[in-house]
Amino acid sequence: MKVIDQGVCAAKGFLAGACHCGIRKNQSKDDLALIYSQSLCQCAAVYTSNKVKAAPLKVTKKHLENGMAQAIIVNSGNANACNETEMESANREAQCAADFLKCEKENVIVASTGVIGQPLPISCIEENIQQIKLGNDQSFKASQAILTTDTIEKSIAVEFEINGVVCHMGGICKGSGMIHPNMGTMLAFITTDCNISSNLLEECLKENVKKTFNRISVDGDTSTNDMCVVMANGMALNAPVTKKTDSFTVFKQALRFVMEELAKKIAADGEGAGKFLTCTVKGAKTEQDAQTLAMSVCSSSLLKAAMFGSDANWGRVMCALGYAGVDFDPEMVDIYFKYKDQVIQCCKDGKALDFDEEKAKDILSQNEIEIISDLKQGDQQVSCWGCDLTYDYVKINGDYRT
């Protein structure tokens, strides 16, 4: 497997494009994007666990009942959620994409992100979609158009071989705030030219999302609009992947890599974030125990605030482990802070060590930090990803709607 360029356009037969249609007042920012496959795709998706689901998700779930799709239309600046016209607007958004692309409405996936509770000005989309110029070099433009409070675009692409045939996979995503497990204000769109059956594609996506997007946290909130979609058009012309052979393993590894890279980019770009945190729990009895504990540390507002202040307050790590609801022996826990090859141990067997505060401060002043908790009770290890909690997070969200 090799990392390549072009994001969602890396795979054969996929085009993308974007324009400013007028949802956002800022005319310099695109707010409408399209991703289109020149042939019909096998498709799988996962959605937010939030009980409140926006209309685009409902329309998309209906359109994907047959596991097929050909296009994705995404608008930013408005979530099209919790308003009286949301279903009508979502259906009109799908129809105008279908008309523009000359495909069936039922083969269009609809996604929206932005402010909740305000009607989507659907006429802006219908009147301006013609401005989009599709191309196989427009992934970056599309990835920028789907952003909200994100500060950077997020994309990745790889090539890999299936039975000697080169296949490609690429993805773009958005997400910065309202991020927590079981998805979180995030949209992720992944394309591949690999020929793989819909049931294996769905299984692969669901298994990988648990170990990637469900292992990040920014602020503990989960949105109404989250979705992750994978489209496979088979244009690489590899022998179809229909069974769990070595070919399936290769595909699953490629998808895991793409999804994990996108997940990390979301965590690193958390609203107001200055530091990217990797929270690792090792020596756990089970993988689920390790994940639950790592997410508890990663989600702790007190721990995140300590990381913002470069304070080696390891007690907050121990506290977050303790309320995670997992059985372990606190008197066996070791805690470390790490930056690259610099490591400092602050806790041994659940008790404080006399550590070098200046060295700890230096490590925690870096923009990438790993927090390691060793339970010494098993052989399972999991890393989850997040960011520090800063003053800017409050500033961004204090007047997000207004």
mmCIF file of C-alpha atoms in Angstrom:
data_model
loop_
_atom_site.group_PDB
_atom_site.id
_atom_site.type_symbol
_atom_site.label_atom_id
_atom_site.label_comp_id
_atom_site.label_asym_id
_atom_site.label_seq_id
_atom_site.Cartn_x
_atom_site.Cartn_y
_atom_site.Cartn_z
ATOM 1 C CA MET A 1 0.000 0.000 0.000
ATOM 2 C CA LYS A 2 1.283 3.443 -0.975
ATOM 3 C CA VAL A 3 -0.022 6.917 -0.106
ATOM 4 C CA ILE A 4 -0.898 8.933 -3.222
ATOM 5 C CA ASP A 5 -2.594 12.238 -4.104
ATOM 6 C CA GLN A 6 -6.029 13.282 -5.394
ATOM 7 C CA GLY A 7 -8.293 12.320 -2.460
ATOM 8 C CA VAL A 8 -11.709 11.116 -3.643
ATOM 9 C CA CYS A 9 -10.601 11.469 -7.262
ATOM 10 C CA ALA A 10 -7.712 9.012 -6.872
ATOM 11 C CA ALA A 11 -9.934 6.082 -7.797
ATOM 12 C CA LYS A 12 -10.713 5.551 -11.490
ATOM 13 C CA GLY A 13 -13.992 6.991 -12.708
ATOM 14 C CA PHE A 14 -14.584 9.411 -9.839
ATOM 15 C CA LEU A 15 -15.010 13.153 -10.380
ATOM 16 C CA ALA A 16 -15.602 15.981 -7.928
ATOM 17 C CA GLY A 17 -16.342 19.676 -7.933
ATOM 18 C CA ALA A 18 -17.655 22.562 -5.839
ATOM 19 C CA CYS A 19 -19.015 26.085 -5.980
ATOM 20 C CA HIS A 20 -20.362 28.907 -3.839
ATOM 21 C CA CYS A 21 -24.136 28.658 -4.189
ATOM 22 C CA GLY A 22 -25.128 31.282 -1.610
ATOM 23 C CA ILE A 23 -25.914 29.373 1.582
ATOM 24 C CA ARG A 24 -22.967 31.095 3.231
ATOM 25 C CA LYS A 25 -22.722 34.876 3.221
ATOM 26 C CA ASN A 26 -18.969 34.656 2.651
ATOM 27 C CA GLN A 27 -18.799 34.531 -1.131
ATOM 28 C CA SER A 28 -15.140 33.492 -1.102
ATOM 29 C CA LYS A 29 -16.041 30.143 0.480
ATOM 30 C CA ASP A 30 -17.568 27.326 -1.538
ATOM 31 C CA ASP A 31 -20.580 25.742 0.164
ATOM 32 C CA LEU A 32 -21.727 23.050 -2.260
ATOM 33 C CA ALA A 33 -19.811 19.965 -3.401
ATOM 34 C CA LEU A 34 -20.439 16.983 -5.665
ATOM 35 C CA ILE A 35 -18.726 13.604 -5.867
ATOM 36 C CA TYR A 36 -19.705 11.552 -8.913
ATOM 37 C CA SER A 37 -18.860 8.120 -10.270
ATOM 38 C CA GLN A 38 -19.052 7.501 -13.991
ATOM 39 C CA SER A 39 -20.620 4.137 -13.215
ATOM 40 C CA LEU A 40 -23.016 2.883 -10.549
ATOM 41 C CA CYS A 41 -21.324 1.888 -7.278
ATOM 42 C CA GLN A 42 -21.706 -0.629 -4.537
ATOM 43 C CA CYS A 43 -22.230 1.558 -1.503
ATOM 44 C CA ALA A 44 -22.255 1.291 2.292
ATOM 45 C CA ALA A 45 -22.835 3.900 4.980
ATOM 46 C CA VAL A 46 -22.978 4.377 8.731
ATOM 47 C CA TYR A 47 -24.798 7.179 10.496
ATOM 48 C CA THR A 48 -24.928 9.099 13.759
ATOM 49 C CA SER A 49 -26.279 7.329 16.844
ATOM 50 C CA ASN A 50 -28.074 10.539 17.832
ATOM 51 C CA LYS A 51 -31.821 9.933 18.188
ATOM 52 C CA VAL A 52 -32.378 13.199 16.304
ATOM 53 C CA LYS A 53 -31.404 12.588 12.690
ATOM 54 C CA ALA A 54 -31.455 15.258 10.014
ATOM 55 C CA ALA A 55 -33.469 14.857 6.820
ATOM 56 C CA PRO A 56 -30.421 14.225 4.569
ATOM 57 C CA LEU A 57 -29.659 11.078 6.572
ATOM 58 C CA LYS A 58 -33.230 9.840 6.231
ATOM 59 C CA VAL A 59 -33.218 10.413 2.477
ATOM 60 C CA THR A 60 -29.801 8.780 2.111
ATOM 61 C CA LYS A 61 -30.809 5.710 4.123
ATOM 62 C CA LYS A 62 -33.846 5.262 1.883
ATOM 63 C CA HIS A 63 -31.787 5.675 -1.291
ATOM 64 C CA LEU A 64 -29.245 3.106 -0.076
ATOM 65 C CA GLU A 65 -31.754 0.368 0.664
ATOM 66 C CA ASN A 66 -30.494 -1.418 -2.468
ATOM 67 C CA GLY A 67 -26.822 -0.775 -1.586
ATOM 68 C CA MET A 68 -26.225 1.258 -4.757
ATOM 69 C CA ALA A 69 -25.343 4.909 -5.439
ATOM 70 C CA GLN A 70 -23.631 7.028 -8.047
ATOM 71 C CA ALA A 71 -23.279 10.506 -6.574
ATOM 72 C CA ILE A 72 -23.027 12.517 -3.368
ATOM 73 C CA ILE A 73 -24.223 16.098 -2.966
ATOM 74 C CA VAL A 74 -23.027 17.954 0.127
ATOM 75 C CA ASN A 75 -23.833 21.442 1.341
ATOM 76 C CA SER A 76 -22.186 23.289 4.218
ATOM 77 C CA GLY A 77 -23.483 26.248 6.212
ATOM 78 C CA ASN A 78 -26.854 24.666 7.013
ATOM 79 C CA ALA A 79 -27.565 21.246 8.575
ATOM 80 C CA ASN A 80 -31.115 21.058 7.187
ATOM 81 C CA ALA A 81 -32.203 19.589 10.521
ATOM 82 C CA CYS A 82 -35.161 20.284 12.819
ATOM 83 C CA ASN A 83 -37.092 22.579 10.486
ATOM 84 C CA GLU A 84 -40.505 22.210 8.859
ATOM 85 C CA THR A 85 -39.238 21.896 5.289
ATOM 86 C CA GLU A 86 -36.219 19.654 5.854
ATOM 87 C CA MET A 87 -37.568 16.541 4.070
ATOM 88 C CA GLU A 88 -38.792 18.522 1.086
ATOM 89 C CA SER A 89 -35.449 20.329 0.858
ATOM 90 C CA ALA A 90 -33.406 17.129 1.129
ATOM 91 C CA ASN A 91 -35.418 15.504 -1.651
ATOM 92 C CA ARG A 92 -35.113 18.602 -3.840
ATOM 93 C CA GLU A 93 -31.366 18.635 -3.216
ATOM 94 C CA ALA A 94 -31.119 15.025 -4.414
ATOM 95 C CA GLN A 95 -33.275 15.795 -7.448
ATOM 96 C CA CYS A 96 -31.276 18.813 -8.571
ATOM 97 C CA ALA A 97 -28.058 16.781 -8.320
ATOM 98 C CA ALA A 98 -29.674 14.002 -10.349
ATOM 99 C CA ASP A 99 -30.836 16.481 -13.002
ATOM 100 C CA PHE A 100 -27.375 18.067 -13.213
ATOM 101 C CA LEU A 101 -25.547 14.736 -13.386
ATOM 102 C CA LYS A 102 -28.208 13.006 -15.526
ATOM 103 C CA CYS A 103 -28.581 10.089 -13.125
ATOM 104 C CA GLU A 104 -31.434 8.665 -11.053
ATOM 105 C CA LYS A 105 -32.490 10.611 -7.958
ATOM 106 C CA GLU A 106 -32.489 7.367 -5.950
ATOM 107 C CA ASN A 107 -28.771 6.983 -6.712
ATOM 108 C CA VAL A 108 -27.871 10.302 -5.064
ATOM 109 C CA ILE A 109 -26.623 10.513 -1.467
ATOM 110 C CA VAL A 110 -27.457 13.751 0.339
ATOM 111 C CA ALA A 111 -25.398 15.265 3.158
ATOM 112 C CA SER A 112 -25.601 18.612 4.944
ATOM 113 C CA THR A 113 -23.592 20.270 7.706
ATOM 114 C CA GLY A 114 -23.889 23.558 9.549
ATOM 115 C CA VAL A 115 -26.418 25.300 11.772
ATOM 116 C CA ILE A 116 -29.333 23.214 13.085
ATOM 117 C CA GLY A 117 -32.905 24.515 13.099
ATOM 118 C CA GLN A 118 -32.859 26.887 10.135
ATOM 119 C CA PRO A 119 -34.590 26.094 6.819
ATOM 120 C CA LEU A 120 -32.186 25.230 4.022
ATOM 121 C CA PRO A 121 -32.375 27.844 1.229
ATOM 122 C CA ILE A 122 -32.755 25.068 -1.328
ATOM 123 C CA SER A 123 -33.368 27.469 -4.204
ATOM 124 C CA CYS A 124 -29.728 28.632 -3.855
ATOM 125 C CA ILE A 125 -28.602 25.097 -4.621
ATOM 126 C CA GLU A 126 -31.050 24.558 -7.468
ATOM 127 C CA GLU A 127 -30.139 27.873 -9.122
ATOM 128 C CA ASN A 128 -26.360 27.589 -8.805
ATOM 129 C CA ILE A 129 -25.403 23.916 -9.060
ATOM 130 C CA GLN A 130 -24.620 24.476 -12.744
ATOM 131 C CA GLN A 131 -21.556 26.465 -11.662
ATOM 132 C CA ILE A 132 -19.834 23.255 -10.546
ATOM 133 C CA LYS A 133 -17.200 22.030 -12.970
ATOM 134 C CA LEU A 134 -16.535 18.351 -12.359
ATOM 135 C CA GLY A 135 -13.034 16.985 -12.816
ATOM 136 C CA ASN A 136 -10.676 14.285 -11.649
ATOM 137 C CA ASP A 137 -8.450 16.961 -10.109
ATOM 138 C CA GLN A 138 -11.078 18.700 -7.979
ATOM 139 C CA SER A 139 -10.945 16.670 -4.747
ATOM 140 C CA PHE A 140 -9.239 19.502 -2.839
ATOM 141 C CA LYS A 141 -11.899 21.988 -3.924
ATOM 142 C CA ALA A 142 -14.673 19.623 -2.835
ATOM 143 C CA SER A 143 -12.957 18.919 0.479
ATOM 144 C CA GLN A 144 -12.817 22.657 1.221
ATOM 145 C CA ALA A 145 -16.470 23.204 0.361
ATOM 146 C CA ILE A 146 -17.725 20.784 3.028
ATOM 147 C CA LEU A 147 -15.888 22.442 5.930
ATOM 148 C CA THR A 148 -17.589 24.427 8.702
ATOM 149 C CA THR A 149 -15.409 25.468 11.665
ATOM 150 C CA ASP A 150 -12.548 23.311 10.371
ATOM 151 C CA THR A 151 -9.281 25.161 9.849
ATOM 152 C CA ILE A 152 -7.801 22.742 7.303
ATOM 153 C CA GLU A 153 -9.102 20.432 4.602
ATOM 154 C CA LYS A 154 -8.821 16.732 5.327
ATOM 155 C CA SER A 155 -8.043 14.133 2.660
ATOM 156 C CA ILE A 156 -6.002 10.999 2.032
ATOM 157 C CA ALA A 157 -5.577 8.460 -0.776
ATOM 158 C CA VAL A 158 -3.747 5.168 -1.274
ATOM 159 C CA GLU A 159 -3.102 2.549 -3.922
ATOM 160 C CA PHE A 160 -2.967 -1.170 -3.223
ATOM 161 C CA GLU A 161 -2.998 -4.448 -5.138
ATOM 162 C CA ILE A 162 -5.742 -7.063 -5.333
ATOM 163 C CA ASN A 163 -4.507 -10.239 -7.066
ATOM 164 C CA GLY A 164 -1.909 -8.256 -8.977
ATOM 165 C CA VAL A 165 -4.314 -5.502 -10.057
ATOM 166 C CA VAL A 166 -3.643 -1.975 -8.806
ATOM 167 C CA CYS A 167 -6.628 -0.453 -7.013
ATOM 168 C CA HIS A 168 -7.089 3.007 -5.519
ATOM 169 C CA MET A 169 -8.939 4.418 -2.544
ATOM 170 C CA GLY A 170 -9.340 8.004 -1.392
ATOM 171 C CA GLY A 171 -11.358 10.004 1.070
ATOM 172 C CA ILE A 172 -12.251 13.460 2.269
ATOM 173 C CA CYS A 173 -13.936 14.439 5.502
ATOM 174 C CA LYS A 174 -14.949 17.354 7.678
ATOM 175 C CA GLY A 175 -15.133 17.593 11.429
ATOM 176 C CA SER A 176 -13.835 19.939 14.090
ATOM 177 C CA GLY A 177 -16.425 20.378 16.846
ATOM 178 C CA MET A 178 -19.348 18.318 18.174
ATOM 179 C CA ILE A 179 -17.107 15.261 17.859
ATOM 180 C CA HIS A 180 -17.530 12.157 20.021
ATOM 181 C CA PRO A 181 -17.821 8.371 19.467
ATOM 182 C CA ASN A 182 -20.643 6.840 17.447
ATOM 183 C CA MET A 183 -19.784 9.526 14.923
ATOM 184 C CA GLY A 184 -19.743 13.167 15.817
ATOM 185 C CA THR A 185 -20.251 16.385 13.632
ATOM 186 C CA MET A 186 -18.396 14.704 10.856
ATOM 187 C CA LEU A 187 -18.948 13.732 7.273
ATOM 188 C CA ALA A 188 -16.619 11.284 5.553
ATOM 189 C CA PHE A 189 -16.773 10.215 1.916
ATOM 190 C CA ILE A 190 -14.527 7.427 0.658
ATOM 191 C CA THR A 191 -14.248 6.208 -2.932
ATOM 192 C CA THR A 192 -12.542 3.181 -4.446
ATOM 193 C CA ASP A 193 -12.292 1.549 -7.853
ATOM 194 C CA CYS A 194 -11.918 -1.890 -6.277
ATOM 195 C CA ASN A 195 -14.528 -4.464 -7.269
ATOM 196 C CA ILE A 196 -16.006 -5.728 -3.983
ATOM 197 C CA SER A 197 -19.430 -7.095 -3.083
ATOM 198 C CA SER A 198 -21.855 -4.833 -1.224
ATOM 199 C CA ASN A 199 -22.189 -7.153 1.782
ATOM 200 C CA LEU A 200 -18.416 -7.318 2.329
ATOM 201 C CA LEU A 201 -18.124 -3.566 1.781
ATOM 202 C CA GLU A 202 -20.744 -2.922 4.456
ATOM 203 C CA GLU A 203 -19.174 -5.380 6.891
ATOM 204 C CA CYS A 204 -15.744 -3.862 6.346
ATOM 205 C CA LEU A 205 -17.010 -0.312 6.896
ATOM 206 C CA LYS A 206 -18.908 -1.130 10.078
ATOM 207 C CA GLU A 207 -15.974 -3.008 11.573
ATOM 208 C CA ASN A 208 -13.471 -0.285 10.738
ATOM 209 C CA VAL A 209 -15.596 2.634 11.935
ATOM 210 C CA LYS A 210 -15.511 1.162 15.453
ATOM 211 C CA LYS A 211 -11.718 1.380 15.444
ATOM 212 C CA THR A 212 -11.310 4.747 13.737
ATOM 213 C CA PHE A 213 -14.055 7.385 13.805
ATOM 214 C CA ASN A 214 -15.460 5.936 17.029
ATOM 215 C CA ARG A 215 -12.086 6.393 18.719
ATOM 216 C CA ILE A 216 -11.916 10.171 18.474
ATOM 217 C CA SER A 217 -13.323 12.855 20.747
ATOM 218 C CA VAL A 218 -13.134 16.639 20.755
ATOM 219 C CA ASP A 219 -15.896 17.811 23.069
ATOM 220 C CA GLY A 220 -18.231 14.955 23.986
ATOM 221 C CA ASP A 221 -21.070 15.975 21.633
ATOM 222 C CA THR A 222 -22.556 13.870 18.835
ATOM 223 C CA SER A 223 -24.347 15.627 15.981
ATOM 224 C CA THR A 224 -27.567 15.015 14.046
ATOM 225 C CA ASN A 225 -25.962 14.853 10.602
ATOM 226 C CA ASP A 226 -22.968 12.521 10.835
ATOM 227 C CA MET A 227 -22.349 9.922 8.182
ATOM 228 C CA CYS A 228 -19.535 7.948 6.641
ATOM 229 C CA VAL A 229 -20.022 6.624 3.116
ATOM 230 C CA VAL A 230 -17.912 4.263 0.994
ATOM 231 C CA MET A 231 -18.523 3.942 -2.753
ATOM 232 C CA ALA A 232 -16.908 1.200 -4.880
ATOM 233 C CA ASN A 233 -17.351 1.352 -8.670
ATOM 234 C CA GLY A 234 -15.209 -1.664 -9.643
ATOM 235 C CA MET A 235 -13.423 0.208 -12.430
ATOM 236 C CA ALA A 236 -10.006 -1.188 -11.432
ATOM 237 C CA LEU A 237 -11.292 -4.430 -13.027
ATOM 238 C CA ASN A 238 -9.839 -6.708 -10.358
ATOM 239 C CA ALA A 239 -11.394 -10.111 -9.814
ATOM 240 C CA PRO A 240 -14.462 -9.427 -7.637
ATOM 241 C CA VAL A 241 -13.846 -9.656 -3.899
ATOM 242 C CA THR A 242 -16.799 -11.766 -2.752
ATOM 243 C CA LYS A 243 -15.294 -13.894 0.015
ATOM 244 C CA LYS A 244 -13.079 -13.325 3.050
ATOM 245 C CA THR A 245 -9.854 -14.283 1.338
ATOM 246 C CA ASP A 246 -6.473 -12.507 1.352
ATOM 247 C CA SER A 247 -7.944 -9.974 -1.099
ATOM 248 C CA PHE A 248 -10.568 -9.014 1.461
ATOM 249 C CA THR A 249 -7.872 -8.611 4.113
ATOM 250 C CA VAL A 250 -5.891 -6.275 1.852
ATOM 251 C CA PHE A 251 -8.985 -4.200 1.112
ATOM 252 C CA LYS A 252 -9.926 -4.004 4.792
ATOM 253 C CA GLN A 253 -6.426 -2.855 5.714
ATOM 254 C CA ALA A 254 -6.536 -0.124 3.068
ATOM 255 C CA LEU A 255 -9.920 1.070 4.295
ATOM 256 C CA ARG A 256 -8.732 0.978 7.912
ATOM 257 C CA PHE A 257 -5.714 3.125 6.991
ATOM 258 C CA VAL A 258 -7.784 5.697 5.101
ATOM 259 C CA MET A 259 -10.403 5.937 7.840
ATOM 260 C CA GLU A 260 -7.828 6.166 10.630
ATOM 261 C CA GLU A 261 -5.902 8.917 8.864
ATOM 262 C CA LEU A 262 -9.100 10.910 8.353
ATOM 263 C CA ALA A 263 -10.108 10.345 11.981
ATOM 264 C CA LYS A 264 -6.763 11.623 13.239
ATOM 265 C CA LYS A 265 -7.041 14.711 11.046
ATOM 266 C CA ILE A 266 -10.412 15.489 12.627
ATOM 267 C CA ALA A 267 -9.058 15.058 16.148
ATOM 268 C CA ALA A 268 -6.012 17.215 15.421
ATOM 269 C CA ASP A 269 -8.236 19.987 14.034
ATOM 270 C CA GLY A 270 -10.605 20.114 17.011
ATOM 271 C CA GLU A 271 -12.185 23.515 17.497
ATOM 272 C CA GLY A 272 -9.636 25.838 19.072
ATOM 273 C CA ALA A 273 -7.162 22.976 19.503
ATOM 274 C CA GLY A 274 -3.459 23.585 19.908
ATOM 275 C CA LYS A 275 -2.380 20.023 20.645
ATOM 276 C CA PHE A 276 -3.153 16.608 19.162
ATOM 277 C CA LEU A 277 -3.533 13.961 21.857
ATOM 278 C CA THR A 278 -3.075 10.216 21.521
ATOM 279 C CA CYS A 279 -4.449 8.401 24.548
ATOM 280 C CA THR A 280 -3.095 4.847 24.726
ATOM 281 C CA VAL A 281 -4.145 2.158 27.163
ATOM 282 C CA LYS A 282 -1.990 -0.970 27.179
ATOM 283 C CA GLY A 283 -1.945 -4.099 29.286
ATOM 284 C CA ALA A 284 -5.741 -4.406 29.291
ATOM 285 C CA LYS A 285 -7.627 -7.694 29.564
ATOM 286 C CA THR A 286 -9.711 -7.094 26.422
ATOM 287 C CA GLU A 287 -9.684 -4.755 23.436
ATOM 288 C CA GLN A 288 -13.050 -3.346 24.497
ATOM 289 C CA ASP A 289 -11.713 -2.600 27.991
ATOM 290 C CA ALA A 290 -8.730 -0.805 26.479
ATOM 291 C CA GLN A 291 -10.940 1.235 24.137
ATOM 292 C CA THR A 292 -13.385 2.226 26.872
ATOM 293 C CA LEU A 293 -10.561 3.347 29.149
ATOM 294 C CA ALA A 294 -8.667 5.197 26.406
ATOM 295 C CA MET A 295 -11.831 7.035 25.328
ATOM 296 C CA SER A 296 -12.527 7.989 28.948
ATOM 297 C CA VAL A 297 -9.108 9.635 29.198
ATOM 298 C CA CYS A 298 -9.424 11.194 25.745
ATOM 299 C CA SER A 299 -12.833 12.679 26.614
ATOM 300 C CA SER A 300 -11.955 14.124 30.016
ATOM 301 C CA SER A 301 -12.405 17.909 29.988
ATOM 302 C CA LEU A 302 -10.128 18.231 33.027
ATOM 303 C CA LEU A 303 -7.373 16.212 31.380
ATOM 304 C CA LYS A 304 -7.753 18.157 28.114
ATOM 305 C CA ALA A 305 -7.507 21.443 30.040
ATOM 306 C CA ALA A 306 -4.361 20.199 31.793
ATOM 307 C CA MET A 307 -2.821 19.409 28.416
ATOM 308 C CA PHE A 308 -3.642 22.941 27.251
ATOM 309 C CA GLY A 309 -1.736 24.241 30.259
ATOM 310 C CA SER A 310 1.138 21.748 29.796
ATOM 311 C CA ASP A 311 0.445 20.508 33.323
ATOM 312 C CA ALA A 312 1.587 16.935 34.050
ATOM 313 C CA ASN A 313 -1.493 16.320 36.188
ATOM 314 C CA TRP A 314 -1.446 12.533 35.916
ATOM 315 C CA GLY A 315 -4.112 12.299 38.629
ATOM 316 C CA ARG A 316 -6.662 13.380 36.030
ATOM 317 C CA VAL A 317 -5.641 10.417 33.889
ATOM 318 C CA MET A 318 -6.097 8.065 36.833
ATOM 319 C CA CYS A 319 -9.441 9.654 37.641
ATOM 320 C CA ALA A 320 -10.715 9.227 34.054
ATOM 321 C CA LEU A 321 -9.642 5.584 34.088
ATOM 322 C CA GLY A 322 -11.456 5.069 37.362
ATOM 323 C CA TYR A 323 -14.894 6.287 36.243
ATOM 324 C CA ALA A 324 -14.838 4.485 32.884
ATOM 325 C CA GLY A 325 -16.773 1.524 34.272
ATOM 326 C CA VAL A 326 -14.054 -1.052 33.518
ATOM 327 C CA ASP A 327 -12.683 -3.474 36.107
ATOM 328 C CA PHE A 328 -8.909 -3.058 36.662
ATOM 329 C CA ASP A 329 -6.509 -2.793 39.594
ATOM 330 C CA PRO A 330 -5.553 0.886 40.165
ATOM 331 C CA GLU A 331 -2.565 -0.239 42.252
ATOM 332 C CA MET A 332 -0.935 -1.734 39.168
ATOM 333 C CA VAL A 333 -1.253 1.284 36.821
ATOM 334 C CA ASP A 334 1.755 3.115 35.381
ATOM 335 C CA ILE A 335 1.256 6.469 33.617
ATOM 336 C CA TYR A 336 3.597 8.147 31.121
ATOM 337 C CA PHE A 337 3.637 11.307 28.999
ATOM 338 C CA LYS A 338 5.463 11.084 25.670
ATOM 339 C CA TYR A 339 6.541 13.239 22.729
ATOM 340 C CA LYS A 340 8.417 11.349 20.003
ATOM 341 C CA ASP A 341 11.378 9.705 21.792
ATOM 342 C CA GLN A 342 10.998 11.770 24.969
ATOM 343 C CA VAL A 343 9.138 9.910 27.719
ATOM 344 C CA ILE A 344 8.531 10.652 31.369
ATOM 345 C CA GLN A 345 6.858 8.366 33.900
ATOM 346 C CA CYS A 346 4.747 10.148 36.503
ATOM 347 C CA CYS A 347 2.995 7.254 38.216
ATOM 348 C CA LYS A 348 4.116 3.715 39.100
ATOM 349 C CA ASP A 349 1.805 1.072 40.562
ATOM 350 C CA GLY A 350 -0.861 3.692 41.139
ATOM 351 C CA LYS A 351 1.406 5.965 43.190
ATOM 352 C CA ALA A 352 3.207 9.231 42.475
ATOM 353 C CA LEU A 353 6.827 9.267 41.335
ATOM 354 C CA ASP A 354 9.295 12.058 41.994
ATOM 355 C CA PHE A 355 9.612 13.111 38.343
ATOM 356 C CA ASP A 356 11.348 16.021 36.626
ATOM 357 C CA GLU A 357 8.652 18.717 36.343
ATOM 358 C CA GLU A 358 10.667 20.754 33.832
ATOM 359 C CA LYS A 359 11.081 17.775 31.514
ATOM 360 C CA ALA A 360 7.383 17.007 31.835
ATOM 361 C CA LYS A 361 6.536 20.618 31.005
ATOM 362 C CA ASP A 362 8.762 20.485 27.944
ATOM 363 C CA ILE A 363 7.093 17.298 26.696
ATOM 364 C CA LEU A 364 3.592 18.646 27.271
ATOM 365 C CA SER A 365 4.421 21.937 25.540
ATOM 366 C CA GLN A 366 4.691 20.139 22.188
ATOM 367 C CA ASN A 367 1.829 20.056 19.686
ATOM 368 C CA GLU A 368 1.600 16.239 19.635
ATOM 369 C CA ILE A 369 1.451 14.331 22.931
ATOM 370 C CA GLU A 370 0.850 10.710 23.843
ATOM 371 C CA ILE A 371 -0.640 9.795 27.211
ATOM 372 C CA ILE A 372 0.120 6.171 28.073
ATOM 373 C CA SER A 373 -1.631 4.159 30.785
ATOM 374 C CA ASP A 374 -0.211 0.677 31.388
ATOM 375 C CA LEU A 375 -2.606 -1.523 33.368
ATOM 376 C CA LYS A 376 -0.236 -4.538 33.382
ATOM 377 C CA GLN A 377 -3.191 -6.930 33.483
ATOM 378 C CA GLY A 378 -3.367 -8.263 29.922
ATOM 379 C CA ASP A 379 -2.019 -7.977 26.385
ATOM 380 C CA GLN A 380 -4.557 -5.687 24.709
ATOM 381 C CA GLN A 381 -3.699 -2.149 23.598
ATOM 382 C CA VAL A 382 -5.828 0.611 22.019
ATOM 383 C CA SER A 383 -5.124 4.234 21.097
ATOM 384 C CA CYS A 384 -7.810 6.908 20.837
ATOM 385 C CA TRP A 385 -7.335 10.453 19.593
ATOM 386 C CA GLY A 386 -8.394 13.915 20.692
ATOM 387 C CA CYS A 387 -7.146 17.403 21.439
ATOM 388 C CA ASP A 388 -6.667 19.878 24.250
ATOM 389 C CA LEU A 389 -9.430 22.182 25.492
ATOM 390 C CA THR A 390 -8.633 25.843 24.942
ATOM 391 C CA TYR A 391 -10.175 29.290 25.387
ATOM 392 C CA ASP A 392 -10.803 29.388 21.648
ATOM 393 C CA TYR A 393 -13.233 26.445 21.844
ATOM 394 C CA VAL A 394 -15.563 28.583 23.965
ATOM 395 C CA LYS A 395 -15.107 31.590 21.681
ATOM 396 C CA ILE A 396 -15.979 29.558 18.579
ATOM 397 C CA ASN A 397 -19.082 27.985 20.079
ATOM 398 C CA GLY A 398 -20.287 30.977 22.085
ATOM 399 C CA ASP A 399 -21.682 32.662 18.969
ATOM 400 C CA TYR A 400 -21.703 29.844 16.392
ATOM 401 C CA ARG A 401 -25.318 30.473 15.332
ATOM 402 C CA THR A 402 -25.231 34.266 15.384
#
